[in-house]
Short mmCIF file of C-alpha atoms (C1' of nucleotides) in Angstrom, two decimals:
data_model
loop_
_atom_site.label_atom_id
_atom_site.label_comp_id
_atom_site.label_asym_id
_atom_site.label_seq_id
_atom_site.Cartn_x
_atom_site.Cartn_y
_atom_site.Cartn_z
CA UNK A 1 72.66 171.99 78.64
CA UNK A 2 72.19 168.46 77.45
CA UNK A 3 68.62 168.77 76.32
CA UNK A 4 67.78 167.03 73.06
CA UNK A 5 67.26 170.39 71.41
CA UNK A 6 67.91 171.51 67.87
CA UNK A 7 70.27 169.16 66.12
CA UNK A 8 72.57 170.35 63.38
CA UNK A 9 71.19 170.49 59.84
CA UNK A 10 67.78 171.69 58.72
CA UNK A 11 64.93 172.98 60.80
CA UNK A 12 62.79 169.89 60.84
CA UNK A 13 60.62 169.07 63.79
CA UNK A 14 62.31 166.77 66.28
CA UNK A 15 61.65 163.08 65.77
CA UNK A 16 58.61 161.43 67.16
CA UNK A 17 58.71 161.42 70.96
CA UNK A 18 55.29 160.03 71.71
CA UNK A 19 53.83 157.48 69.35
CA UNK A 20 50.66 158.76 67.77
CA UNK A 21 49.61 155.30 66.74
CA UNK A 22 48.03 156.49 63.54
CA UNK A 23 46.24 154.03 61.32
CA UNK A 24 44.98 154.12 57.77
CA UNK A 25 41.53 155.54 58.57
CA UNK A 26 43.08 158.37 60.58
CA UNK A 27 45.49 159.20 57.77
CA UNK A 28 42.75 159.13 55.15
CA UNK A 29 40.55 161.31 57.32
CA UNK A 30 43.31 163.87 57.77
CA UNK A 31 44.07 163.77 54.05
CA UNK A 32 40.42 164.36 53.18
CA UNK A 33 40.32 167.33 55.52
CA UNK A 34 43.47 168.73 53.93
CA UNK A 35 42.02 168.23 50.45
CA UNK A 36 38.91 170.10 51.55
CA UNK A 37 41.04 173.00 52.72
CA UNK A 38 43.02 173.00 49.48
CA UNK A 39 39.73 172.96 47.58
CA UNK A 40 40.49 169.82 45.64
CA UNK A 41 42.17 166.46 45.88
CA UNK A 42 44.65 167.34 43.13
CA UNK A 43 46.38 169.83 45.39
CA UNK A 44 46.95 167.17 48.04
CA UNK A 45 50.60 166.59 48.93
CA UNK A 46 52.06 163.83 51.04
CA UNK A 47 54.69 166.22 52.38
CA UNK A 48 52.06 168.62 53.67
CA UNK A 49 49.93 165.82 55.07
CA UNK A 50 52.91 164.38 56.92
CA UNK A 51 53.76 167.79 58.36
CA UNK A 52 50.17 168.18 59.50
CA UNK A 53 50.30 164.81 61.22
CA UNK A 54 53.71 165.65 62.73
CA UNK A 55 55.41 162.67 61.11
CA UNK A 56 57.92 162.36 58.27
CA UNK A 57 56.72 161.80 54.72
CA UNK A 58 58.01 158.23 54.32
CA UNK A 59 56.16 157.22 57.48
CA UNK A 60 52.92 157.67 55.59
CA UNK A 61 53.79 154.68 53.45
CA UNK A 62 53.08 152.43 56.43
CA UNK A 63 49.43 153.33 55.89
CA UNK A 64 48.94 154.46 52.33
CA UNK A 65 50.73 152.77 49.47
CA UNK A 66 51.01 155.89 47.36
CA UNK A 67 49.54 159.32 46.76
CA UNK A 68 47.22 157.85 44.16
CA UNK A 69 46.12 155.19 46.60
CA UNK A 70 45.30 157.94 49.08
CA UNK A 71 43.28 159.80 46.47
CA UNK A 72 41.45 156.59 45.70
CA UNK A 73 40.61 156.11 49.38
CA UNK A 74 39.30 159.66 49.57
CA UNK A 75 37.27 159.10 46.40
CA UNK A 76 35.67 155.98 47.85
CA UNK A 77 34.80 157.85 51.04
CA UNK A 78 33.32 160.69 48.99
CA UNK A 79 31.29 158.28 46.89
CA UNK A 80 29.97 156.57 50.01
CA UNK A 81 29.00 159.93 51.50
CA UNK A 82 27.36 161.04 48.27
CA UNK A 83 25.37 157.86 47.99
CA UNK A 84 24.14 158.25 51.55
CA UNK A 85 23.17 161.86 51.08
CA UNK A 86 21.49 161.21 47.74
CA UNK A 87 19.51 158.32 49.11
CA UNK A 88 18.47 160.34 52.12
CA UNK A 89 17.57 163.32 49.94
CA UNK A 90 15.38 161.19 47.69
CA UNK A 91 13.48 159.50 50.49
CA UNK A 92 9.97 160.82 50.88
CA UNK A 93 9.95 162.36 47.42
CA UNK A 94 9.01 161.11 44.00
CA UNK A 95 10.00 161.87 40.44
CA UNK A 96 11.10 165.42 39.79
CA UNK A 97 10.91 166.33 43.48
CA UNK A 98 13.25 163.51 44.40
CA UNK A 99 15.72 164.45 41.66
CA UNK A 100 15.62 168.10 42.63
CA UNK A 101 16.29 167.16 46.20
CA UNK A 102 19.20 164.94 45.14
CA UNK A 103 20.69 167.72 43.04
CA UNK A 104 20.57 170.12 45.98
CA UNK A 105 22.17 167.55 48.25
CA UNK A 106 25.02 166.98 45.81
CA UNK A 107 25.71 170.69 45.46
CA UNK A 108 25.67 171.12 49.22
CA UNK A 109 28.11 168.28 49.66
CA UNK A 110 30.45 169.78 47.06
CA UNK A 111 30.33 173.10 48.89
CA UNK A 112 30.94 171.51 52.29
CA UNK A 113 33.60 169.02 51.27
CA UNK A 114 35.22 170.11 48.01
CA UNK A 115 38.15 167.75 48.45
CA UNK A 116 35.96 164.70 48.82
CA UNK A 117 33.68 165.83 46.03
CA UNK A 118 36.47 166.39 43.51
CA UNK A 119 37.93 163.02 44.47
CA UNK A 120 34.56 161.37 43.94
CA UNK A 121 34.37 163.00 40.51
CA UNK A 122 37.66 161.43 39.43
CA UNK A 123 37.53 158.72 36.76
CA UNK A 124 37.57 155.31 38.48
CA UNK A 125 40.66 153.16 38.05
CA UNK A 126 39.57 149.78 39.30
CA UNK A 127 36.55 147.60 39.77
CA UNK A 128 35.68 148.54 43.36
CA UNK A 129 35.88 152.22 42.51
CA UNK A 130 33.72 151.72 39.44
CA UNK A 131 31.17 149.88 41.54
CA UNK A 132 31.03 152.73 44.03
CA UNK A 133 30.28 155.06 41.13
CA UNK A 134 27.62 152.71 39.85
CA UNK A 135 26.07 152.94 43.30
CA UNK A 136 25.27 156.57 42.64
CA UNK A 137 23.79 155.67 39.29
CA UNK A 138 21.56 153.17 41.05
CA UNK A 139 20.06 155.88 43.21
CA UNK A 140 19.07 157.75 40.06
CA UNK A 141 17.84 154.63 38.34
CA UNK A 142 15.64 153.72 41.27
CA UNK A 143 14.00 157.13 41.34
CA UNK A 144 13.55 157.13 37.58
CA UNK A 145 12.14 153.62 37.41
CA UNK A 146 9.52 154.49 40.01
CA UNK A 147 8.62 157.33 37.66
CA UNK A 148 8.32 154.90 34.79
CA UNK A 149 11.56 155.85 33.08
CA UNK A 150 14.18 153.29 32.11
CA UNK A 151 16.48 152.22 29.30
CA UNK A 152 17.96 154.84 27.00
CA UNK A 153 15.66 157.52 28.30
CA UNK A 154 16.94 156.93 31.82
CA UNK A 155 20.55 157.03 30.58
CA UNK A 156 19.81 160.33 28.93
CA UNK A 157 18.24 161.77 32.06
CA UNK A 158 21.17 160.75 34.21
CA UNK A 159 23.73 162.11 31.78
CA UNK A 160 21.92 165.41 31.52
CA UNK A 161 21.35 165.81 35.21
CA UNK A 162 24.92 164.86 36.08
CA UNK A 163 26.28 167.23 33.45
CA UNK A 164 24.21 170.17 34.63
CA UNK A 165 24.85 169.61 38.31
CA UNK A 166 28.53 168.76 38.00
CA UNK A 167 29.18 171.58 35.56
CA UNK A 168 27.52 174.08 37.84
CA UNK A 169 29.48 172.83 40.84
CA UNK A 170 32.79 173.01 39.00
CA UNK A 171 32.21 176.54 37.77
CA UNK A 172 30.90 177.68 41.14
CA UNK A 173 33.93 176.20 42.94
CA UNK A 174 36.19 178.00 40.50
CA UNK A 175 34.59 181.26 41.52
CA UNK A 176 33.21 181.82 38.03
CA UNK A 177 29.85 182.98 39.31
CA UNK A 178 29.82 186.39 40.90
CA UNK A 179 27.10 188.43 42.41
CA UNK A 180 23.53 187.39 41.73
CA UNK A 181 23.04 184.44 44.09
CA UNK A 182 24.30 181.22 42.46
CA UNK A 183 21.82 179.16 44.50
CA UNK A 184 18.91 180.68 42.62
CA UNK A 185 20.57 180.00 39.27
CA UNK A 186 21.13 176.42 40.33
CA UNK A 187 17.48 175.98 41.24
CA UNK A 188 16.39 177.30 37.87
CA UNK A 189 18.90 175.25 35.91
CA UNK A 190 17.97 171.99 37.59
CA UNK A 191 14.24 172.59 37.47
CA UNK A 192 14.44 173.47 33.78
CA UNK A 193 16.41 170.32 33.04
CA UNK A 194 14.03 168.18 35.04
CA UNK A 195 10.94 169.70 33.50
CA UNK A 196 12.30 169.17 30.02
CA UNK A 197 13.51 165.65 30.62
CA UNK A 198 10.43 164.37 32.37
CA UNK A 199 7.96 166.22 30.18
CA UNK A 200 7.21 163.34 27.87
CA UNK A 201 7.36 160.72 30.62
CA UNK A 202 4.31 159.01 32.07
CA UNK A 203 3.06 160.64 35.27
CA UNK A 204 4.11 159.11 38.57
CA UNK A 205 2.32 155.91 39.39
CA UNK B 1 88.18 158.01 17.23
CA UNK B 2 87.72 161.61 18.19
CA UNK B 3 84.07 161.88 17.25
CA UNK B 4 81.96 163.89 19.70
CA UNK B 5 80.08 160.75 20.57
CA UNK B 6 78.54 159.67 23.84
CA UNK B 7 80.05 161.54 26.74
CA UNK B 8 80.29 159.99 30.15
CA UNK B 9 77.24 160.25 32.38
CA UNK B 10 73.61 159.78 31.45
CA UNK B 11 72.09 159.10 28.09
CA UNK B 12 70.93 162.54 27.17
CA UNK B 13 70.71 163.64 23.59
CA UNK B 14 73.87 165.37 22.36
CA UNK B 15 73.82 169.14 22.69
CA UNK B 16 72.29 171.33 20.07
CA UNK B 17 74.25 171.18 16.82
CA UNK B 18 71.97 173.17 14.55
CA UNK B 19 70.07 176.05 16.03
CA UNK B 20 66.34 175.55 15.77
CA UNK B 21 65.65 179.21 16.35
CA UNK B 22 62.52 178.60 18.31
CA UNK B 23 60.46 181.51 19.51
CA UNK B 24 57.64 181.87 21.98
CA UNK B 25 54.80 181.20 19.53
CA UNK B 26 56.48 178.00 18.37
CA UNK B 27 56.99 176.83 21.95
CA UNK B 28 53.42 177.64 22.94
CA UNK B 29 52.14 175.87 19.85
CA UNK B 30 54.15 172.75 20.66
CA UNK B 31 53.01 172.90 24.28
CA UNK B 32 49.38 173.16 23.24
CA UNK B 33 49.80 170.15 21.00
CA UNK B 34 51.39 168.20 23.82
CA UNK B 35 48.58 169.21 26.18
CA UNK B 36 46.07 167.99 23.60
CA UNK B 37 47.81 164.63 23.47
CA UNK B 38 47.90 164.39 27.25
CA UNK B 39 44.20 165.26 27.31
CA UNK B 40 44.59 168.27 29.57
CA UNK B 41 46.85 171.16 30.35
CA UNK B 42 47.42 169.94 33.91
CA UNK B 43 49.46 167.02 32.67
CA UNK B 44 51.79 169.31 30.77
CA UNK B 45 55.45 169.06 31.78
CA UNK B 46 58.31 171.33 30.77
CA UNK B 47 60.67 168.35 30.74
CA UNK B 48 58.55 166.49 28.22
CA UNK B 49 58.02 169.59 26.11
CA UNK B 50 61.77 170.25 26.02
CA UNK B 51 62.44 166.67 24.98
CA UNK B 52 59.86 166.98 22.24
CA UNK B 53 61.55 170.15 20.98
CA UNK B 54 64.98 168.51 21.28
CA UNK B 55 66.29 171.12 23.67
CA UNK B 56 67.13 171.08 27.39
CA UNK B 57 64.47 172.06 29.92
CA UNK B 58 66.13 175.28 31.11
CA UNK B 59 66.34 176.50 27.51
CA UNK B 60 62.56 176.86 27.55
CA UNK B 61 62.92 179.74 29.97
CA UNK B 62 64.23 181.88 27.15
CA UNK B 63 60.67 181.81 25.82
CA UNK B 64 58.30 181.06 28.64
CA UNK B 65 58.79 182.50 32.08
CA UNK B 66 57.34 179.52 33.90
CA UNK B 67 55.08 176.52 33.54
CA UNK B 68 52.16 178.57 34.76
CA UNK B 69 52.97 181.27 32.25
CA UNK B 70 52.90 178.62 29.55
CA UNK B 71 49.52 177.39 30.74
CA UNK B 72 48.30 180.95 30.70
CA UNK B 73 49.48 181.40 27.12
CA UNK B 74 47.69 178.20 26.13
CA UNK B 75 44.56 179.36 27.91
CA UNK B 76 44.59 182.68 26.06
CA UNK B 77 45.00 180.85 22.76
CA UNK B 78 42.14 178.52 23.66
CA UNK B 79 39.93 181.43 24.62
CA UNK B 80 40.70 183.22 21.38
CA UNK B 81 39.89 180.07 19.40
CA UNK B 82 36.69 179.54 21.35
CA UNK B 83 35.55 183.08 20.81
CA UNK B 84 36.19 182.78 17.08
CA UNK B 85 34.35 179.50 16.81
CA UNK B 86 31.45 180.66 18.92
CA UNK B 87 31.07 183.85 16.93
CA UNK B 88 31.25 181.94 13.69
CA UNK B 89 28.75 179.36 14.96
CA UNK B 90 26.28 182.04 15.98
CA UNK B 91 26.41 183.95 12.72
CA UNK B 92 23.37 183.41 10.55
CA UNK B 93 21.31 182.11 13.46
CA UNK B 94 19.11 183.75 16.06
CA UNK B 95 18.04 182.99 19.60
CA UNK B 96 17.88 179.32 20.49
CA UNK B 97 19.33 178.27 17.15
CA UNK B 98 22.38 180.45 17.66
CA UNK B 99 22.89 179.15 21.19
CA UNK B 100 22.48 175.55 20.10
CA UNK B 101 25.02 176.12 17.36
CA UNK B 102 27.43 177.70 19.84
CA UNK B 103 27.05 174.78 22.23
CA UNK B 104 27.86 172.31 19.47
CA UNK B 105 30.89 174.32 18.44
CA UNK B 106 32.23 174.40 21.99
CA UNK B 107 31.81 170.66 22.42
CA UNK B 108 33.53 170.03 19.09
CA UNK B 109 36.42 172.23 20.08
CA UNK B 110 36.79 170.41 23.40
CA UNK B 111 36.88 167.08 21.55
CA UNK B 112 39.39 168.30 18.99
CA UNK B 113 41.67 170.20 21.32
CA UNK B 114 41.21 168.98 24.89
CA UNK B 115 44.43 170.62 26.08
CA UNK B 116 43.43 174.05 24.86
CA UNK B 117 39.87 173.60 26.11
CA UNK B 118 40.88 172.60 29.64
CA UNK B 119 43.33 175.50 29.72
CA UNK B 120 40.58 177.86 28.62
CA UNK B 121 38.39 176.53 31.42
CA UNK B 122 40.98 177.41 34.06
CA UNK B 123 40.16 180.23 36.45
CA UNK B 124 41.78 183.44 35.19
CA UNK B 125 44.64 184.91 37.19
CA UNK B 126 45.07 188.36 35.77
CA UNK B 127 43.22 191.11 34.02
CA UNK B 128 44.04 190.19 30.41
CA UNK B 129 42.99 186.61 31.04
CA UNK B 130 39.78 187.74 32.68
CA UNK B 131 39.05 189.96 29.71
CA UNK B 132 39.52 187.07 27.30
CA UNK B 133 36.97 185.13 29.33
CA UNK B 134 34.60 188.07 29.28
CA UNK B 135 34.95 187.99 25.50
CA UNK B 136 33.14 184.65 25.48
CA UNK B 137 30.46 186.06 27.73
CA UNK B 138 29.99 188.88 25.25
CA UNK B 139 29.18 186.44 22.47
CA UNK B 140 26.40 185.01 24.63
CA UNK B 141 25.20 188.43 25.70
CA UNK B 142 24.99 189.63 22.12
CA UNK B 143 22.90 186.66 21.06
CA UNK B 144 20.67 186.98 24.11
CA UNK B 145 20.16 190.72 23.77
CA UNK B 146 19.05 190.28 20.18
CA UNK B 147 16.51 187.87 21.61
CA UNK B 148 15.38 190.47 24.11
CA UNK B 149 17.07 188.93 27.13
CA UNK B 150 19.37 190.92 29.40
CA UNK B 151 20.18 191.60 33.03
CA UNK B 152 19.71 188.85 35.62
CA UNK B 153 17.84 186.67 33.19
CA UNK B 154 20.78 186.76 30.80
CA UNK B 155 23.19 185.95 33.64
CA UNK B 156 21.01 183.00 34.51
CA UNK B 157 20.92 181.77 30.94
CA UNK B 158 24.67 181.99 30.56
CA UNK B 159 25.34 180.23 33.86
CA UNK B 160 22.96 177.44 33.00
CA UNK B 161 24.21 176.95 29.48
CA UNK B 162 27.84 177.03 30.53
CA UNK B 163 27.18 174.59 33.35
CA UNK B 164 25.36 172.11 31.15
CA UNK B 165 27.84 172.29 28.28
CA UNK B 166 30.98 172.33 30.41
CA UNK B 167 29.70 169.58 32.69
CA UNK B 168 28.88 167.39 29.74
CA UNK B 169 32.28 168.02 28.16
CA UNK B 170 34.13 167.22 31.38
CA UNK B 171 32.26 163.99 31.95
CA UNK B 172 32.57 162.95 28.33
CA UNK B 173 36.31 163.63 28.31
CA UNK B 174 36.63 161.53 31.45
CA UNK B 175 35.05 158.65 29.59
CA UNK B 176 32.07 158.61 31.92
CA UNK B 177 29.60 158.12 29.11
CA UNK B 178 29.59 154.71 27.52
CA UNK B 179 27.61 153.25 24.75
CA UNK B 180 24.50 155.09 23.64
CA UNK B 181 25.86 157.94 21.52
CA UNK B 182 26.85 160.88 23.73
CA UNK B 183 26.22 163.32 20.86
CA UNK B 184 22.50 162.59 20.98
CA UNK B 185 22.40 163.07 24.74
CA UNK B 186 24.20 166.38 24.30
CA UNK B 187 21.66 167.56 21.77
CA UNK B 188 18.79 166.68 24.08
CA UNK B 189 20.40 168.27 27.13
CA UNK B 190 21.15 171.54 25.41
CA UNK B 191 17.82 171.78 23.65
CA UNK B 192 15.99 171.10 26.90
CA UNK B 193 17.97 173.77 28.71
CA UNK B 194 17.42 176.27 25.91
CA UNK B 195 13.73 175.56 25.64
CA UNK B 196 13.30 175.98 29.38
CA UNK B 197 15.38 179.11 29.64
CA UNK B 198 13.90 180.92 26.67
CA UNK B 199 10.33 179.79 27.26
CA UNK B 200 9.19 182.91 29.06
CA UNK B 201 11.26 185.26 26.90
CA UNK B 202 9.75 187.49 24.25
CA UNK B 203 9.94 186.02 20.74
CA UNK B 204 12.80 187.08 18.51
CA UNK B 205 12.42 190.56 17.13
"C1'" DG C 1 85.08 192.25 10.82
"C1'" DA C 2 83.72 193.82 15.45
"C1'" DA C 3 79.97 194.09 18.60
"C1'" DC C 4 75.65 192.64 19.83
"C1'" DT C 5 71.80 189.59 20.53
"C1'" DA C 6 69.25 185.58 20.97
"C1'" DG C 7 68.96 180.93 21.77
"C1'" DC C 8 71.06 177.36 23.38
"C1'" DC C 9 73.96 175.07 27.00
"C1'" DT C 10 75.82 173.05 31.89
"C1'" DA C 11 75.60 173.13 36.76
"C1'" DA C 12 73.20 173.47 40.81
"C1'" DT C 13 69.11 174.11 44.09
"C1'" DG C 14 65.02 172.76 46.36
"C1'" DA C 15 60.46 170.46 46.48
"C1'" DC C 16 58.34 166.56 45.57
"C1'" DA C 17 57.05 161.10 45.59
"C1'" DG C 18 58.77 156.99 46.55
"C1'" DT C 19 62.26 152.97 48.32
"C1'" DA C 20 65.38 150.47 51.58
"C1'" DG C 21 66.43 149.35 55.73
"C1'" DG C 22 66.98 150.35 60.73
"C1'" DT C 23 64.89 151.04 65.71
"C1'" DA C 24 62.17 151.16 69.61
"C1'" DG C 25 57.70 151.14 71.92
"C1'" DA C 26 53.76 148.45 72.42
"C1'" DA C 27 51.30 144.21 72.10
"C1'" DT C 28 51.56 139.30 72.77
"C1'" DA C 29 53.41 134.66 74.00
"C1'" DG C 30 55.68 131.80 77.08
"C1'" DC D 1 57.59 138.89 84.27
"C1'" DT D 2 60.57 138.25 80.67
"C1'" DA D 3 61.17 137.16 75.58
"C1'" DT D 4 59.51 137.70 71.11
"C1'" DT D 5 57.15 139.77 67.54
"C1'" DC D 6 54.91 143.49 65.32
"C1'" DT D 7 54.37 147.94 63.71
"C1'" DA D 8 54.59 152.69 63.56
"C1'" DC D 9 57.89 155.51 63.28
"C1'" DC D 10 62.67 156.99 61.80
"C1'" DT D 11 67.10 158.31 58.61
"C1'" DA D 12 69.29 158.04 54.29
"C1'" DC D 13 68.84 157.86 49.57
"C1'" DT D 14 67.11 158.04 44.57
"C1'" DG D 15 64.88 160.04 40.64
"C1'" DT D 16 62.03 163.52 38.59
"C1'" DC D 17 60.33 167.76 38.50
"C1'" DA D 18 60.55 173.31 37.99
"C1'" DT D 19 63.48 176.91 38.36
"C1'" DT D 20 67.83 180.03 38.69
"C1'" DA D 21 72.56 181.54 37.50
"C1'" DG D 22 75.80 182.09 34.44
"C1'" DG D 23 78.51 180.76 30.20
"C1'" DC D 24 79.11 179.96 25.11
"C1'" DT D 25 78.30 180.73 20.23
"C1'" DA D 26 75.79 181.10 15.78
"C1'" DG D 27 73.69 184.82 13.26
"C1'" DT D 28 72.58 189.35 12.76
"C1'" DT D 29 73.70 194.24 12.65
"C1'" DC D 30 76.62 198.19 12.25
#
DNA sequence: GAACTAGCCTAATGACAGTAGGTAGAATAG
DNA sequence: CTATTCTACCTACTGTCATTAGGCTAGTTC
């Protein structure tokens, strides 16, 4: 009867017996997964993350700096993912087709990984973060420039497309859309926006 | 030297000397104002609200139930305001004009009262709240029905318009749009969406 | 003027994020 | 193979929240 069993005070898990040897990437990955399960990065809690990793909350600070730093890391991962998926979605298409394909890819990502998506949609707080966001803009700009659109018209197109897609994603995630298939509504919304925006543009070269 | 001056421990304001006789409406009004200043209802804190009202935090519970209850009250107020403004904006217009006018009114409200707007955009958590949200839908449905649109097509129109407008508002509030005037982009986005959505609809009766 | 009510209070709890400083297992140097 | 260093974990603590319990009193009502 000398086992190191339950101590005295509260029912916390016993201290670390085997070292897990976590590192920052592992912590960020776990946090992103947790944010996905919670549905957004705002609901993320260090206490819950620590419990999930079977360590104590302060131990996270060996890897993370702060909760905001963790959110930032998740945002950067989300932005990297989004850029990859958008680029991939655009490849092999041109003009409206490429943009439609990008829009679908973004919605799919938001449905698959809501935590990462909401993090990526956060307003950037430093230069690196801002640059990651500009990376997404570049994907749009490239597609638009190949379609002969640039300058203020391009800015307009990007704003409109982002607004429509992001707005739809937010409302859909909130459960605001009920029965008739949201996917079909999304298709119509995006195609209407694209048709209208590209109407007065020169045809694809 | 027997003034009731500074006690012993922390530097809190002296206890209430004159009764303010606050009531729920006054508290909710102050909370909404605070949420507007913070830019959103998520940032609202009972501690800060209490300080603003020159009372102690627990005293708020005489009027409010909980922080979530307060957010709910703000949301209901926002939804009532929105319904009023939308109805007013639609009056005297028909079809696309009415919808354009509604969209402008919603954006203006979000710019004027970001706290109330973000609260109104929260997912409803009970029947009354849901009904208030359905009130907004009714404004759209009325306009659309007078234009000869109903059923799935109407659902589609509402989803698309809400997505575009809400998405734009969210991104604008986040400061995502920089120099070229966002108002002009908003006009173009909404008019494009409306044109596309109403294109195949019968002309106004 | 006695009783009631409403609006305020203090005190305390528990859940957080975050800080300070200790400890031991693993990697590395001699 | 031992000695040192590093680092991933720990406990203990602080401050800030929301929230609950229960007490006091100014103002109203009878």
